[in-house]
Amino acid sequence: MVGFPGSYDPADVTFLMKPVALAPTDVDTKERLIQSGRRHYSEMLSAESLPDPIYIELYQAALARNGMRLAADVAGLALALAERAGPGREVVIVSLARAGTPIGALLARALRRQGRSAPHYSVSIIRDRGIDRVALEHIASRHDPKDIVFVDGWTGKGAISTELQACLADRPFGVAPFLTVIADPAGRADLAATEDDYLIASGLLNSIVSGLVSRSILNDTVVGPGDFHACVTYPQFAAHDVTRAFVETIDALATEVVPTRDPRDDAQRAETSAACDALVGTLMARLNIADRNRVKPGIAEATRAVLRRIPDRLFVRDPADPDVAHLIHLAGGRGVPVDRLDPDCRFRAVAIIKSLGSE
């Protein structure tokens, strides 16, 4: 059992996942199966398609507009992780596939520039199913578990951070659930660069910015005892792949910036978390939603919802905000109504998944 780098530079990451072939499930069928409870989302995968030229232009614009900010955030997190580890210790980055992988690759590079050993693995974690313990054991057997930190791109409602805390509550293999993210508008990460819900360019795209690798799959037809969680790879998209270009662009900027620090204390994190829960609760009551999983707050989570699910409506704080331009574009293409959030809302965007009658 060995890992693989996807389309990343092999020095940047090792995916501890099992590449498999899996017949795609169309989006409508997948949504009905998920909402009815007959199948878990991780058991299925819809076919992935390439974005249209306008959307790629919006990605490039986001990269140019927010690239320096992301680079500063990466540099600051790398500095904080090195200080947390202590003199001479390595920092073992375990990114949560897929969104965490580009950020993990950037953090590993930044840490190595500081003279740190920073191996980087990407593993699967699945809401309601937990983290891949086979992959975790693989890592813990090769490194001191105290040196492991988990990395994701952002938080939405905090579902993955909650999952991480729950599935590592017993400290398997001596591993603690310390989570680092770039943007933490949910107030659920242990370490973050910011609580601002800003657009991280890698959050706009699927596999073509994530090593040509799908999100993780946990289906007993392809994952057996002792296997890593599975994924599908997309070599057919190689000509459109921007994985390495994204990492190289942000990494070059990170050598030029002044690192920023996580300014929060526990009280501020708790306040942010409570505000996130209040927003979700308000929208659920207003729209008569019983299933919390249908509410997807945050730019990146809303993007995922509009790209991969059946969205019912999109809320944005400011339709003129360039950080939500891609969402307005996607919503227009799919006929999804766009409404306004309160101007004081912490989130710039929220997507609502359409109910297919299971509530």
mmCIF file of C-alpha atoms in Angstrom:
data_model
loop_
_atom_site.group_PDB
_atom_site.id
_atom_site.type_symbol
_atom_site.label_atom_id
_atom_site.label_comp_id
_atom_site.label_asym_id
_atom_site.label_seq_id
_atom_site.Cartn_x
_atom_site.Cartn_y
_atom_site.Cartn_z
ATOM 1 C CA MET A 1 0.000 0.000 0.000
ATOM 2 C CA VAL A 2 1.609 3.245 -1.136
ATOM 3 C CA GLY A 3 0.445 6.771 -1.580
ATOM 4 C CA PHE A 4 0.564 8.902 -4.714
ATOM 5 C CA PRO A 5 0.972 12.632 -5.479
ATOM 6 C CA GLY A 6 -1.794 13.137 -7.989
ATOM 7 C CA SER A 7 -0.708 15.914 -10.333
ATOM 8 C CA TYR A 8 1.173 17.750 -7.573
ATOM 9 C CA ASP A 9 4.925 17.810 -7.440
ATOM 10 C CA PRO A 10 5.694 14.573 -5.546
ATOM 11 C CA ALA A 11 7.604 16.635 -2.955
ATOM 12 C CA ASP A 12 4.426 18.578 -2.138
ATOM 13 C CA VAL A 13 2.044 15.823 -0.968
ATOM 14 C CA THR A 14 1.342 12.125 -0.637
ATOM 15 C CA PHE A 15 -2.319 11.187 -0.973
ATOM 16 C CA LEU A 16 -3.100 8.257 1.306
ATOM 17 C CA MET A 17 -6.129 7.254 -0.739
ATOM 18 C CA LYS A 18 -7.007 4.331 -2.986
ATOM 19 C CA PRO A 19 -7.629 5.254 -6.648
ATOM 20 C CA VAL A 20 -10.591 3.293 -7.960
ATOM 21 C CA ALA A 21 -13.069 3.221 -10.814
ATOM 22 C CA LEU A 22 -16.608 4.069 -9.727
ATOM 23 C CA ALA A 23 -19.609 4.524 -11.985
ATOM 24 C CA PRO A 24 -20.920 8.079 -11.589
ATOM 25 C CA THR A 25 -24.309 8.784 -10.078
ATOM 26 C CA ASP A 26 -26.258 11.607 -11.685
ATOM 27 C CA VAL A 27 -26.819 14.625 -9.462
ATOM 28 C CA ASP A 28 -30.606 14.279 -9.187
ATOM 29 C CA THR A 29 -30.413 10.609 -8.210
ATOM 30 C CA LYS A 30 -27.600 11.270 -5.769
ATOM 31 C CA GLU A 31 -29.529 14.081 -4.102
ATOM 32 C CA ARG A 32 -32.646 11.948 -3.686
ATOM 33 C CA LEU A 33 -30.650 9.076 -2.221
ATOM 34 C CA ILE A 34 -28.860 11.387 0.218
ATOM 35 C CA GLN A 35 -31.994 13.206 1.380
ATOM 36 C CA SER A 36 -34.001 9.991 1.753
ATOM 37 C CA GLY A 37 -31.255 8.467 3.884
ATOM 38 C CA ARG A 38 -30.931 5.465 1.579
ATOM 39 C CA ARG A 39 -27.296 6.248 0.747
ATOM 40 C CA HIS A 40 -24.565 8.296 2.371
ATOM 41 C CA TYR A 41 -23.041 11.011 0.229
ATOM 42 C CA SER A 42 -19.599 9.401 0.497
ATOM 43 C CA GLU A 43 -20.807 6.251 -1.258
ATOM 44 C CA MET A 44 -21.475 8.078 -4.529
ATOM 45 C CA LEU A 45 -19.752 10.431 -6.902
ATOM 46 C CA SER A 46 -21.236 12.459 -9.735
ATOM 47 C CA ALA A 47 -19.384 12.997 -12.986
ATOM 48 C CA GLU A 48 -17.088 16.002 -12.911
ATOM 49 C CA SER A 49 -17.014 18.470 -15.776
ATOM 50 C CA LEU A 50 -14.697 21.281 -16.756
ATOM 51 C CA PRO A 51 -15.678 24.881 -15.957
ATOM 52 C CA ASP A 52 -16.628 27.225 -18.767
ATOM 53 C CA PRO A 53 -14.170 29.908 -19.977
ATOM 54 C CA ILE A 54 -15.939 32.705 -18.074
ATOM 55 C CA TYR A 55 -15.635 30.751 -14.841
ATOM 56 C CA ILE A 56 -11.922 30.155 -15.441
ATOM 57 C CA GLU A 57 -11.501 33.908 -15.928
ATOM 58 C CA LEU A 58 -13.240 34.454 -12.578
ATOM 59 C CA TYR A 59 -10.832 31.969 -10.974
ATOM 60 C CA GLN A 60 -7.832 33.783 -12.448
ATOM 61 C CA ALA A 61 -9.217 37.116 -11.263
ATOM 62 C CA ALA A 62 -9.708 35.759 -7.741
ATOM 63 C CA LEU A 63 -6.158 34.404 -7.740
ATOM 64 C CA ALA A 64 -4.792 37.782 -8.767
ATOM 65 C CA ARG A 65 -7.007 39.746 -6.364
ATOM 66 C CA ASN A 66 -6.577 37.612 -3.230
ATOM 67 C CA GLY A 67 -3.324 35.785 -3.907
ATOM 68 C CA MET A 68 -1.150 38.076 -1.818
ATOM 69 C CA ARG A 69 -3.563 37.860 1.094
ATOM 70 C CA LEU A 70 -3.570 34.063 0.942
ATOM 71 C CA ALA A 71 0.230 34.034 0.746
ATOM 72 C CA ALA A 72 0.460 36.187 3.891
ATOM 73 C CA ASP A 73 -2.008 33.914 5.663
ATOM 74 C CA VAL A 74 -0.011 30.820 4.702
ATOM 75 C CA ALA A 75 3.237 32.411 5.885
ATOM 76 C CA GLY A 76 1.646 33.403 9.195
ATOM 77 C CA LEU A 77 0.195 29.957 9.815
ATOM 78 C CA ALA A 78 3.528 28.314 9.008
ATOM 79 C CA LEU A 79 5.268 30.559 11.520
ATOM 80 C CA ALA A 80 2.639 29.795 14.173
ATOM 81 C CA LEU A 81 2.881 26.038 13.543
ATOM 82 C CA ALA A 82 6.656 26.122 13.852
ATOM 83 C CA GLU A 83 6.437 28.027 17.134
ATOM 84 C CA ARG A 84 3.804 25.608 18.435
ATOM 85 C CA ALA A 85 5.983 22.612 17.582
ATOM 86 C CA GLY A 86 9.013 23.975 19.393
ATOM 87 C CA PRO A 87 12.692 24.087 18.416
ATOM 88 C CA GLY A 88 13.879 21.270 16.171
ATOM 89 C CA ARG A 89 10.538 19.464 15.921
ATOM 90 C CA GLU A 90 9.083 18.513 12.580
ATOM 91 C CA VAL A 91 5.554 19.542 11.662
ATOM 92 C CA VAL A 92 3.632 16.663 10.133
ATOM 93 C CA ILE A 93 0.862 18.138 8.008
ATOM 94 C CA VAL A 94 -2.190 15.972 7.460
ATOM 95 C CA SER A 95 -4.466 17.808 5.076
ATOM 96 C CA LEU A 96 -8.121 16.889 4.757
ATOM 97 C CA ALA A 97 -8.857 15.982 1.153
ATOM 98 C CA ARG A 98 -9.666 17.795 -1.031
ATOM 99 C CA ALA A 99 -9.932 21.387 0.141
ATOM 100 C CA GLY A 100 -7.086 21.115 2.599
ATOM 101 C CA THR A 101 -4.582 19.683 0.131
ATOM 102 C CA PRO A 102 -3.491 22.848 -1.719
ATOM 103 C CA ILE A 103 -3.187 24.668 1.609
ATOM 104 C CA GLY A 104 -1.200 21.805 3.119
ATOM 105 C CA ALA A 105 1.200 21.855 0.180
ATOM 106 C CA LEU A 106 1.757 25.588 0.644
ATOM 107 C CA LEU A 107 2.262 25.253 4.402
ATOM 108 C CA ALA A 108 4.778 22.455 3.895
ATOM 109 C CA ARG A 109 6.798 24.631 1.536
ATOM 110 C CA ALA A 110 6.691 27.596 3.911
ATOM 111 C CA LEU A 111 7.795 25.468 6.857
ATOM 112 C CA ARG A 112 10.670 23.979 4.892
ATOM 113 C CA ARG A 113 11.890 27.488 4.111
ATOM 114 C CA GLN A 114 12.139 27.948 7.876
ATOM 115 C CA GLY A 115 14.369 24.875 8.036
ATOM 116 C CA ARG A 116 11.666 22.548 9.349
ATOM 117 C CA SER A 117 10.987 19.004 8.281
ATOM 118 C CA ALA A 118 7.386 19.129 7.063
ATOM 119 C CA PRO A 119 6.078 15.916 5.520
ATOM 120 C CA HIS A 120 2.623 16.360 4.038
ATOM 121 C CA TYR A 121 -0.027 13.680 3.684
ATOM 122 C CA SER A 122 -3.584 14.119 2.442
ATOM 123 C CA VAL A 123 -6.238 11.843 3.932
ATOM 124 C CA SER A 124 -9.988 11.373 3.836
ATOM 125 C CA ILE A 125 -12.404 12.558 6.486
ATOM 126 C CA ILE A 126 -16.135 12.120 5.953
ATOM 127 C CA ARG A 127 -18.990 13.687 7.865
ATOM 128 C CA ASP A 128 -20.748 11.037 10.004
ATOM 129 C CA ARG A 129 -18.145 8.428 8.995
ATOM 130 C CA GLY A 130 -14.969 9.820 10.517
ATOM 131 C CA ILE A 131 -11.354 9.987 9.450
ATOM 132 C CA ASP A 132 -9.532 7.239 7.586
ATOM 133 C CA ARG A 133 -7.920 5.371 10.482
ATOM 134 C CA VAL A 134 -5.886 3.148 8.165
ATOM 135 C CA ALA A 135 -4.241 6.274 6.757
ATOM 136 C CA LEU A 136 -3.850 7.751 10.236
ATOM 137 C CA GLU A 137 -2.131 4.625 11.518
ATOM 138 C CA HIS A 138 0.175 4.709 8.502
ATOM 139 C CA ILE A 139 1.264 8.249 9.415
ATOM 140 C CA ALA A 140 1.492 7.679 13.171
ATOM 141 C CA SER A 141 3.739 4.671 12.639
ATOM 142 C CA ARG A 142 6.237 6.841 10.754
ATOM 143 C CA HIS A 143 6.183 10.056 12.798
ATOM 144 C CA ASP A 144 5.726 11.171 16.370
ATOM 145 C CA PRO A 145 1.940 11.572 16.739
ATOM 146 C CA LYS A 146 2.504 14.729 18.813
ATOM 147 C CA ASP A 147 3.874 16.420 15.671
ATOM 148 C CA ILE A 148 0.711 15.877 13.599
ATOM 149 C CA VAL A 149 -1.530 18.833 12.728
ATOM 150 C CA PHE A 150 -4.609 18.715 10.531
ATOM 151 C CA VAL A 151 -5.125 21.268 7.776
ATOM 152 C CA ASP A 152 -8.231 22.339 5.882
ATOM 153 C CA GLY A 153 -8.962 25.336 3.708
ATOM 154 C CA TRP A 154 -11.843 26.876 5.664
ATOM 155 C CA THR A 155 -14.782 26.198 7.944
ATOM 156 C CA GLY A 156 -18.446 26.499 6.948
ATOM 157 C CA LYS A 157 -20.750 25.401 9.763
ATOM 158 C CA GLY A 158 -17.861 23.575 11.431
ATOM 159 C CA ALA A 159 -19.104 20.097 10.502
ATOM 160 C CA ILE A 160 -15.667 18.730 9.652
ATOM 161 C CA SER A 161 -14.012 20.228 12.726
ATOM 162 C CA THR A 162 -16.776 18.657 14.829
ATOM 163 C CA GLU A 163 -16.228 15.345 13.040
ATOM 164 C CA LEU A 164 -12.491 15.550 13.660
ATOM 165 C CA GLN A 165 -13.000 16.216 17.358
ATOM 166 C CA ALA A 166 -15.467 13.335 17.670
ATOM 167 C CA CYS A 167 -13.530 10.691 15.764
ATOM 168 C CA LEU A 168 -10.252 11.525 17.521
ATOM 169 C CA ALA A 169 -11.764 11.873 20.998
ATOM 170 C CA ASP A 170 -10.094 8.603 22.030
ATOM 171 C CA ARG A 171 -6.724 9.849 20.666
ATOM 172 C CA PRO A 172 -6.183 6.897 18.285
ATOM 173 C CA PHE A 173 -2.481 6.127 17.842
ATOM 174 C CA GLY A 174 -1.807 9.116 20.133
ATOM 175 C CA VAL A 175 -3.108 11.672 17.604
ATOM 176 C CA ALA A 176 -4.918 14.804 18.821
ATOM 177 C CA PRO A 177 -7.472 16.726 16.683
ATOM 178 C CA PHE A 178 -5.625 20.035 16.225
ATOM 179 C CA LEU A 179 -7.125 21.802 13.191
ATOM 180 C CA THR A 180 -5.529 24.639 11.224
ATOM 181 C CA VAL A 181 -7.362 26.535 8.467
ATOM 182 C CA ILE A 182 -6.954 29.689 6.453
ATOM 183 C CA ALA A 183 -10.452 31.111 7.001
ATOM 184 C CA ASP A 184 -12.544 30.235 10.045
ATOM 185 C CA PRO A 185 -15.858 32.120 9.826
ATOM 186 C CA ALA A 186 -17.461 29.299 11.855
ATOM 187 C CA GLY A 187 -15.057 29.847 14.764
ATOM 188 C CA ARG A 188 -14.279 26.130 15.027
ATOM 189 C CA ALA A 189 -10.587 25.806 14.152
ATOM 190 C CA ASP A 190 -7.754 25.652 16.695
ATOM 191 C CA LEU A 191 -5.584 27.909 14.547
ATOM 192 C CA ALA A 192 -6.671 30.189 11.695
ATOM 193 C CA ALA A 193 -5.326 33.102 9.727
ATOM 194 C CA THR A 194 -8.637 34.951 9.734
ATOM 195 C CA GLU A 195 -12.333 34.675 10.488
ATOM 196 C CA ASP A 196 -13.194 36.620 7.342
ATOM 197 C CA ASP A 197 -15.180 34.657 4.760
ATOM 198 C CA TYR A 198 -12.953 35.668 1.864
ATOM 199 C CA LEU A 199 -12.488 33.926 -1.464
ATOM 200 C CA ILE A 200 -9.620 31.434 -1.527
ATOM 201 C CA ALA A 201 -9.130 30.844 -5.237
ATOM 202 C CA SER A 202 -8.623 27.090 -4.914
ATOM 203 C CA GLY A 203 -12.156 26.880 -3.508
ATOM 204 C CA LEU A 204 -13.621 27.786 -6.900
ATOM 205 C CA LEU A 205 -12.493 24.638 -8.676
ATOM 206 C CA ASN A 206 -12.731 20.894 -8.220
ATOM 207 C CA SER A 207 -10.116 18.354 -9.279
ATOM 208 C CA ILE A 208 -8.192 20.632 -11.641
ATOM 209 C CA VAL A 209 -6.812 22.556 -8.656
ATOM 210 C CA SER A 210 -6.665 19.500 -6.386
ATOM 211 C CA GLY A 211 -4.214 17.176 -8.067
ATOM 212 C CA LEU A 212 -6.796 15.702 -10.488
ATOM 213 C CA VAL A 213 -8.235 13.793 -7.538
ATOM 214 C CA SER A 214 -11.905 13.500 -6.559
ATOM 215 C CA ARG A 215 -13.369 13.986 -3.123
ATOM 216 C CA SER A 216 -13.066 10.877 -0.986
ATOM 217 C CA ILE A 217 -15.272 7.801 -1.343
ATOM 218 C CA LEU A 218 -16.253 5.302 1.336
ATOM 219 C CA ASN A 219 -18.184 2.548 -0.385
ATOM 220 C CA ASP A 220 -17.706 -1.091 0.587
ATOM 221 C CA THR A 221 -17.758 -2.125 -3.062
ATOM 222 C CA VAL A 222 -14.369 -0.433 -3.527
ATOM 223 C CA VAL A 223 -12.996 -0.044 0.033
ATOM 224 C CA GLY A 224 -12.216 -3.217 1.915
ATOM 225 C CA PRO A 225 -10.652 -3.949 5.314
ATOM 226 C CA GLY A 226 -7.195 -2.440 5.524
ATOM 227 C CA ASP A 227 -7.745 -0.137 2.530
ATOM 228 C CA PHE A 228 -7.413 3.605 2.503
ATOM 229 C CA HIS A 229 -10.597 5.485 1.688
ATOM 230 C CA ALA A 230 -11.004 5.704 -2.077
ATOM 231 C CA CYS A 231 -10.959 8.390 -4.757
ATOM 232 C CA VAL A 232 -11.290 8.714 -8.505
ATOM 233 C CA THR A 233 -8.594 10.382 -10.585
ATOM 234 C CA TYR A 234 -9.127 12.498 -13.698
ATOM 235 C CA PRO A 235 -6.100 12.207 -16.016
ATOM 236 C CA GLN A 236 -8.391 13.209 -18.894
ATOM 237 C CA PHE A 237 -8.388 16.760 -17.492
ATOM 238 C CA ALA A 238 -4.593 17.077 -17.458
ATOM 239 C CA ALA A 239 -4.531 19.734 -20.175
ATOM 240 C CA HIS A 240 -6.714 21.965 -17.975
ATOM 241 C CA ASP A 241 -4.975 21.259 -14.666
ATOM 242 C CA VAL A 242 -3.895 24.310 -12.634
ATOM 243 C CA THR A 243 -2.805 22.420 -9.502
ATOM 244 C CA ARG A 244 0.904 23.139 -9.748
ATOM 245 C CA ALA A 245 0.352 26.630 -11.119
ATOM 246 C CA PHE A 246 -1.785 27.535 -8.096
ATOM 247 C CA VAL A 247 0.824 26.274 -5.630
ATOM 248 C CA GLU A 248 3.708 27.934 -7.476
ATOM 249 C CA THR A 249 1.880 31.268 -7.720
ATOM 250 C CA ILE A 250 0.987 31.501 -4.030
ATOM 251 C CA ASP A 251 4.297 30.053 -2.881
ATOM 252 C CA ALA A 252 6.239 32.678 -4.833
ATOM 253 C CA LEU A 253 4.179 35.425 -3.210
ATOM 254 C CA ALA A 254 4.673 33.868 0.237
ATOM 255 C CA THR A 255 8.401 34.530 0.040
ATOM 256 C CA GLU A 256 7.694 38.279 -0.231
ATOM 257 C CA VAL A 257 5.079 38.903 2.468
ATOM 258 C CA VAL A 258 5.059 39.795 6.128
ATOM 259 C CA PRO A 259 3.380 36.914 7.991
ATOM 260 C CA THR A 260 0.102 37.604 9.762
ATOM 261 C CA ARG A 261 -0.935 36.005 13.054
ATOM 262 C CA ASP A 262 -4.153 34.497 14.384
ATOM 263 C CA PRO A 263 -5.446 37.384 16.542
ATOM 264 C CA ARG A 264 -8.187 35.436 18.308
ATOM 265 C CA ASP A 265 -8.618 34.213 21.829
ATOM 266 C CA ASP A 266 -11.008 31.517 23.066
ATOM 267 C CA ALA A 267 -13.710 34.058 23.855
ATOM 268 C CA GLN A 268 -13.661 35.470 20.332
ATOM 269 C CA ARG A 269 -13.767 31.996 18.806
ATOM 270 C CA ALA A 270 -16.779 31.159 20.966
ATOM 271 C CA GLU A 271 -18.521 34.386 19.913
ATOM 272 C CA THR A 272 -17.889 33.615 16.238
ATOM 273 C CA SER A 273 -19.119 30.055 16.626
ATOM 274 C CA ALA A 274 -22.314 31.241 18.312
ATOM 275 C CA ALA A 275 -22.920 33.790 15.537
ATOM 276 C CA CYS A 276 -22.521 31.069 12.909
ATOM 277 C CA ASP A 277 -25.005 28.804 14.695
ATOM 278 C CA ALA A 278 -27.449 31.691 15.044
ATOM 279 C CA LEU A 279 -27.306 32.455 11.324
ATOM 280 C CA VAL A 280 -27.920 28.817 10.395
ATOM 281 C CA GLY A 281 -30.792 28.610 12.876
ATOM 282 C CA THR A 282 -32.349 31.822 11.568
ATOM 283 C CA LEU A 283 -32.238 30.630 7.965
ATOM 284 C CA MET A 284 -33.634 27.221 8.909
ATOM 285 C CA ALA A 285 -36.571 28.851 10.702
ATOM 286 C CA ARG A 286 -37.166 31.421 7.964
ATOM 287 C CA LEU A 287 -37.137 28.817 5.185
ATOM 288 C CA ASN A 288 -38.787 26.010 7.176
ATOM 289 C CA ILE A 289 -35.751 23.727 6.879
ATOM 290 C CA ALA A 290 -35.492 20.705 9.159
ATOM 291 C CA ASP A 291 -32.169 19.319 7.887
ATOM 292 C CA ARG A 292 -29.214 21.470 8.953
ATOM 293 C CA ASN A 293 -27.089 19.892 6.210
ATOM 294 C CA ARG A 294 -29.118 21.758 3.582
ATOM 295 C CA VAL A 295 -27.656 25.090 4.750
ATOM 296 C CA LYS A 296 -24.175 25.770 3.314
ATOM 297 C CA PRO A 297 -22.671 28.987 4.719
ATOM 298 C CA GLY A 298 -19.508 30.574 3.410
ATOM 299 C CA ILE A 299 -18.220 31.346 -0.074
ATOM 300 C CA ALA A 300 -16.431 28.034 -0.526
ATOM 301 C CA GLU A 301 -19.207 25.841 0.859
ATOM 302 C CA ALA A 302 -21.785 27.691 -1.215
ATOM 303 C CA THR A 303 -19.594 27.135 -4.268
ATOM 304 C CA ARG A 304 -19.455 23.405 -3.605
ATOM 305 C CA ALA A 305 -23.215 23.310 -3.177
ATOM 306 C CA VAL A 306 -23.939 25.107 -6.434
ATOM 307 C CA LEU A 307 -21.365 23.061 -8.355
ATOM 308 C CA ARG A 308 -22.166 19.589 -6.998
ATOM 309 C CA ARG A 309 -25.641 19.583 -5.528
ATOM 310 C CA ILE A 310 -29.126 20.840 -6.448
ATOM 311 C CA PRO A 311 -29.282 24.373 -5.040
ATOM 312 C CA ASP A 312 -32.625 25.944 -4.181
ATOM 313 C CA ARG A 313 -31.407 29.490 -3.650
ATOM 314 C CA LEU A 314 -28.304 31.533 -3.036
ATOM 315 C CA PHE A 315 -27.895 34.323 -0.496
ATOM 316 C CA VAL A 316 -25.103 36.882 -0.821
ATOM 317 C CA ARG A 317 -24.210 39.797 1.410
ATOM 318 C CA ASP A 318 -23.394 42.099 -1.509
ATOM 319 C CA PRO A 319 -24.094 41.129 -5.133
ATOM 320 C CA ALA A 320 -21.405 43.608 -6.263
ATOM 321 C CA ASP A 321 -18.708 41.918 -4.152
ATOM 322 C CA PRO A 322 -16.115 40.468 -6.560
ATOM 323 C CA ASP A 323 -15.583 37.538 -4.180
ATOM 324 C CA VAL A 324 -19.079 36.258 -4.987
ATOM 325 C CA ALA A 325 -19.007 36.996 -8.735
ATOM 326 C CA HIS A 326 -18.401 33.347 -9.565
ATOM 327 C CA LEU A 327 -21.405 32.344 -7.463
ATOM 328 C CA ILE A 328 -23.635 34.850 -9.247
ATOM 329 C CA HIS A 329 -22.357 33.397 -12.533
ATOM 330 C CA LEU A 330 -23.074 29.819 -11.474
ATOM 331 C CA ALA A 331 -26.489 30.707 -10.082
ATOM 332 C CA GLY A 332 -27.436 32.464 -13.297
ATOM 333 C CA GLY A 333 -26.451 29.452 -15.345
ATOM 334 C CA ARG A 334 -28.586 27.145 -13.231
ATOM 335 C CA GLY A 335 -31.574 29.426 -12.740
ATOM 336 C CA VAL A 336 -30.999 29.703 -8.993
ATOM 337 C CA PRO A 337 -32.613 32.759 -7.331
ATOM 338 C CA VAL A 338 -30.225 35.119 -5.545
ATOM 339 C CA ASP A 339 -31.318 36.905 -2.349
ATOM 340 C CA ARG A 340 -29.566 39.275 0.052
ATOM 341 C CA LEU A 341 -28.027 38.515 3.426
ATOM 342 C CA ASP A 342 -27.994 41.071 6.215
ATOM 343 C CA PRO A 343 -25.143 43.562 5.558
ATOM 344 C CA ASP A 344 -23.700 42.731 8.985
ATOM 345 C CA CYS A 345 -23.617 38.968 8.351
ATOM 346 C CA ARG A 346 -20.231 37.330 8.952
ATOM 347 C CA PHE A 347 -20.668 35.252 5.810
ATOM 348 C CA ARG A 348 -20.560 36.687 2.328
ATOM 349 C CA ALA A 349 -22.625 33.847 0.841
ATOM 350 C CA VAL A 350 -24.929 31.014 1.877
ATOM 351 C CA ALA A 351 -26.399 28.360 -0.409
ATOM 352 C CA ILE A 352 -29.519 26.358 0.372
ATOM 353 C CA ILE A 353 -29.845 22.819 -0.962
ATOM 354 C CA LYS A 354 -33.201 22.100 -2.555
ATOM 355 C CA SER A 355 -35.482 19.743 -0.643
ATOM 356 C CA LEU A 356 -36.590 16.780 -2.726
ATOM 357 C CA GLY A 357 -39.411 15.842 -0.378
ATOM 358 C CA SER A 358 -37.620 13.965 2.395
ATOM 359 C CA GLU A 359 -38.401 16.594 5.064
#
